[in-house]
Amino acid sequence: GFCLAAAHNELPHQRLDSLMVSAVDMNGGEGWEMVDKIPAEEVCGFAAHVDHSKYAIPNVVHFCQRYGTGKYFFAKRKVPHDIFTCESPLMLLPPPDSAAKYDYRISPDGKKQELDPVRKVREAFAACSVIQAVNEASAYFKRKHCGDKANWDIKLNGSDKGMTQAEIDAEEEELRQRDQLKSETR
């Protein structure tokens, strides 16, 4: 309908590539250039609490990929099916400076992936955006429907198993020490 009518009436169009981001490895056709301008020290904090007067960003983050920064991870198929219930805890949000802090991501299966400077910013932006959005939706549900029965614990980390911030910190320290030992033995 619309496409035929637009062509018939020679309606001019302009293509916009900056409205959405999804795949962090895309270098064209998505709005990553806008995200790339946000300093690594700020990107996660900004993504979680957007201020359009500070940075222009795409309107949509398409939650179709796996995103991670350090040990913090989001994969839509790994989110517990009961996330929007009174009993479910909230997800752990990465630190505001996670893109500056981590140059890797660790998936729920324990695989570590090194990230280049551009990709670590994009991964942090996407992970922080998605996790904050899921937490806001879950919190809205809890405020409207759960009363005193709401679980406000923050411990989910991109998989069905819950972790506390202290457990993540301990795992990261162990990983750092292991990497240091590996580099010293070479």
Coordinates of C-alpha atoms in Angstrom, one line a residue:
G1 CA 0.0 0.0 0.0
F2 CA 2.2 2.9 1.3
C3 CA 5.2 2.0 -0.8
L4 CA 3.2 1.8 -4.0
A5 CA 1.4 5.1 -3.3
A6 CA 4.7 6.8 -2.4
A7 CA 6.4 5.5 -5.6
H8 CA 3.4 6.5 -7.7
N9 CA 3.3 10.0 -6.3
E10 CA 7.1 10.3 -6.4
L11 CA 7.1 11.1 -2.7
P12 CA 10.7 11.8 -1.6
H13 CA 12.2 9.8 1.2
Q14 CA 15.3 10.1 3.3
R15 CA 16.9 7.1 4.9
L16 CA 17.9 7.3 8.5
D17 CA 20.5 5.0 9.9
S18 CA 20.7 6.4 13.4
L19 CA 17.4 5.6 14.9
M20 CA 18.3 2.1 16.2
V21 CA 21.2 0.0 17.5
S22 CA 21.3 -3.7 17.9
A23 CA 24.4 -5.6 16.8
V24 CA 27.5 -4.1 18.4
D25 CA 29.8 -5.1 15.5
M26 CA 27.8 -3.1 12.9
N27 CA 29.7 -0.3 11.3
G28 CA 26.9 1.1 9.1
G29 CA 23.1 1.1 9.0
E30 CA 22.8 1.6 12.7
G31 CA 23.3 4.5 15.1
W32 CA 26.5 3.3 16.8
E33 CA 28.4 6.4 15.7
M34 CA 26.3 8.4 18.2
V35 CA 27.1 5.9 21.1
D36 CA 30.8 5.9 20.1
K37 CA 31.0 9.6 21.0
I38 CA 30.2 8.9 24.7
P39 CA 33.3 8.6 26.9
A40 CA 34.0 5.1 28.2
E41 CA 34.0 6.4 31.8
E42 CA 30.4 7.6 31.3
V43 CA 28.7 5.3 28.9
C44 CA 27.0 2.8 31.2
G45 CA 25.9 5.4 33.7
F46 CA 24.5 7.5 30.8
A47 CA 22.8 4.5 29.2
A48 CA 21.1 3.7 32.5
H49 CA 20.0 7.3 33.1
V50 CA 19.7 9.0 29.7
D51 CA 20.0 12.7 29.4
H52 CA 19.3 13.8 25.8
S53 CA 20.7 17.3 26.5
K54 CA 24.1 15.8 27.1
Y55 CA 24.5 13.2 24.3
A56 CA 22.4 12.4 21.3
I57 CA 21.7 8.7 21.1
P58 CA 19.5 6.3 19.0
N59 CA 15.8 6.1 19.9
V60 CA 15.8 2.3 20.1
V61 CA 18.0 -0.4 21.5
H62 CA 16.8 -3.6 19.9
F63 CA 17.3 -6.3 22.5
C64 CA 18.1 -9.0 20.0
Q65 CA 21.8 -9.8 20.8
R66 CA 23.9 -10.9 23.8
Y67 CA 25.5 -7.9 25.5
G68 CA 28.1 -7.8 28.2
T69 CA 30.7 -5.8 30.1
G70 CA 33.0 -7.6 32.4
K71 CA 31.0 -10.3 34.3
Y72 CA 27.7 -8.4 33.7
F73 CA 25.7 -10.0 30.9
F74 CA 22.4 -9.8 29.2
A75 CA 21.0 -12.4 26.8
K76 CA 17.2 -12.4 26.2
R77 CA 17.0 -16.2 26.3
K78 CA 18.8 -16.3 29.6
V79 CA 16.4 -13.9 31.5
P80 CA 14.3 -16.0 33.9
H81 CA 10.7 -16.4 32.7
D82 CA 9.5 -15.1 36.1
I83 CA 11.4 -11.8 36.0
F84 CA 8.1 -9.8 36.1
T85 CA 6.8 -11.4 39.3
C86 CA 6.7 -10.3 42.9
E87 CA 9.2 -13.0 43.9
S88 CA 11.9 -12.4 41.3
P89 CA 15.0 -10.3 42.2
L90 CA 16.1 -7.4 40.0
M91 CA 19.1 -7.6 37.7
L92 CA 22.6 -6.4 38.6
L93 CA 23.4 -3.2 36.8
P94 CA 27.1 -2.8 35.8
P95 CA 29.1 0.1 37.3
P96 CA 28.6 3.5 35.6
D97 CA 32.3 3.3 34.4
S98 CA 32.2 -0.3 33.3
A99 CA 33.4 0.4 29.7
A100 CA 36.5 2.0 31.1
K101 CA 36.9 -0.7 33.7
Y102 CA 36.5 -3.8 31.5
D103 CA 38.0 -4.6 28.1
Y104 CA 36.3 -8.0 28.1
R105 CA 32.9 -9.7 28.7
I106 CA 32.3 -13.1 30.2
S107 CA 29.2 -15.0 29.1
P108 CA 27.2 -17.2 31.5
D109 CA 29.1 -20.3 30.3
G110 CA 32.3 -18.7 31.5
K111 CA 33.9 -17.8 28.2
K112 CA 35.9 -14.6 28.2
Q113 CA 35.9 -12.5 25.1
E114 CA 38.4 -9.6 24.8
L115 CA 36.8 -6.4 23.5
D116 CA 38.5 -3.7 21.4
P117 CA 38.0 0.0 22.5
V118 CA 35.0 0.6 20.3
R119 CA 33.2 -2.6 21.1
K120 CA 33.7 -2.3 24.8
V121 CA 31.8 1.0 24.8
R122 CA 29.0 -0.4 22.6
E123 CA 28.7 -3.6 24.7
A124 CA 28.5 -1.5 27.9
F125 CA 25.9 0.9 26.4
A126 CA 23.7 -2.0 25.2
A127 CA 24.0 -4.1 28.4
C128 CA 23.4 -1.1 30.7
S129 CA 20.4 0.1 28.6
V130 CA 18.8 -3.3 28.5
I131 CA 19.3 -4.2 32.1
Q132 CA 18.1 -0.8 33.3
A133 CA 14.9 -1.1 31.1
V134 CA 14.2 -4.6 32.4
N135 CA 14.7 -3.4 36.0
E136 CA 12.4 -0.4 35.5
A137 CA 9.7 -2.6 34.0
S138 CA 10.1 -5.1 36.9
A139 CA 10.0 -2.3 39.5
Y140 CA 6.9 -0.9 37.9
F141 CA 5.2 -4.2 38.1
K142 CA 6.3 -4.7 41.8
R143 CA 5.1 -1.2 42.8
K144 CA 1.7 -1.7 41.2
H145 CA 1.0 -5.4 42.2
C146 CA 3.2 -6.7 45.0
G147 CA 3.0 -4.4 48.0
D148 CA 5.0 -5.9 50.9
K149 CA 5.6 -9.1 49.0
A150 CA 7.9 -7.5 46.4
N151 CA 11.4 -8.9 46.2
W152 CA 13.8 -5.9 45.8
D153 CA 17.0 -7.9 45.9
I154 CA 19.4 -7.0 43.1
K155 CA 21.3 -10.2 42.1
L156 CA 20.3 -11.6 38.7
N157 CA 23.2 -11.4 36.2
G158 CA 22.1 -12.4 32.7
S159 CA 21.4 -16.0 33.5
D160 CA 19.1 -18.1 35.7
K161 CA 21.6 -18.1 38.6
G162 CA 21.6 -15.1 40.9
M163 CA 24.9 -13.5 42.1
T164 CA 25.6 -10.8 44.6
Q165 CA 27.9 -7.9 43.8
A166 CA 30.4 -9.4 46.2
E167 CA 30.4 -12.7 44.3
I168 CA 31.0 -10.9 41.0
D169 CA 33.8 -8.9 42.6
A170 CA 35.4 -12.0 43.9
E171 CA 35.2 -13.8 40.6
E172 CA 36.7 -10.8 38.8
E173 CA 39.6 -10.6 41.2
E174 CA 40.2 -14.4 40.7
L175 CA 40.2 -13.9 36.9
R176 CA 42.5 -10.9 37.2
Q177 CA 45.0 -12.9 39.3
R178 CA 44.8 -15.8 36.9
D179 CA 45.5 -13.6 33.9
Q180 CA 48.4 -12.0 35.7
L181 CA 49.9 -15.4 36.5
K182 CA 49.5 -16.4 32.9
S183 CA 51.3 -13.3 31.6
E184 CA 54.1 -13.8 34.2
T185 CA 54.8 -17.3 33.1
R186 CA 55.2 -16.4 29.4

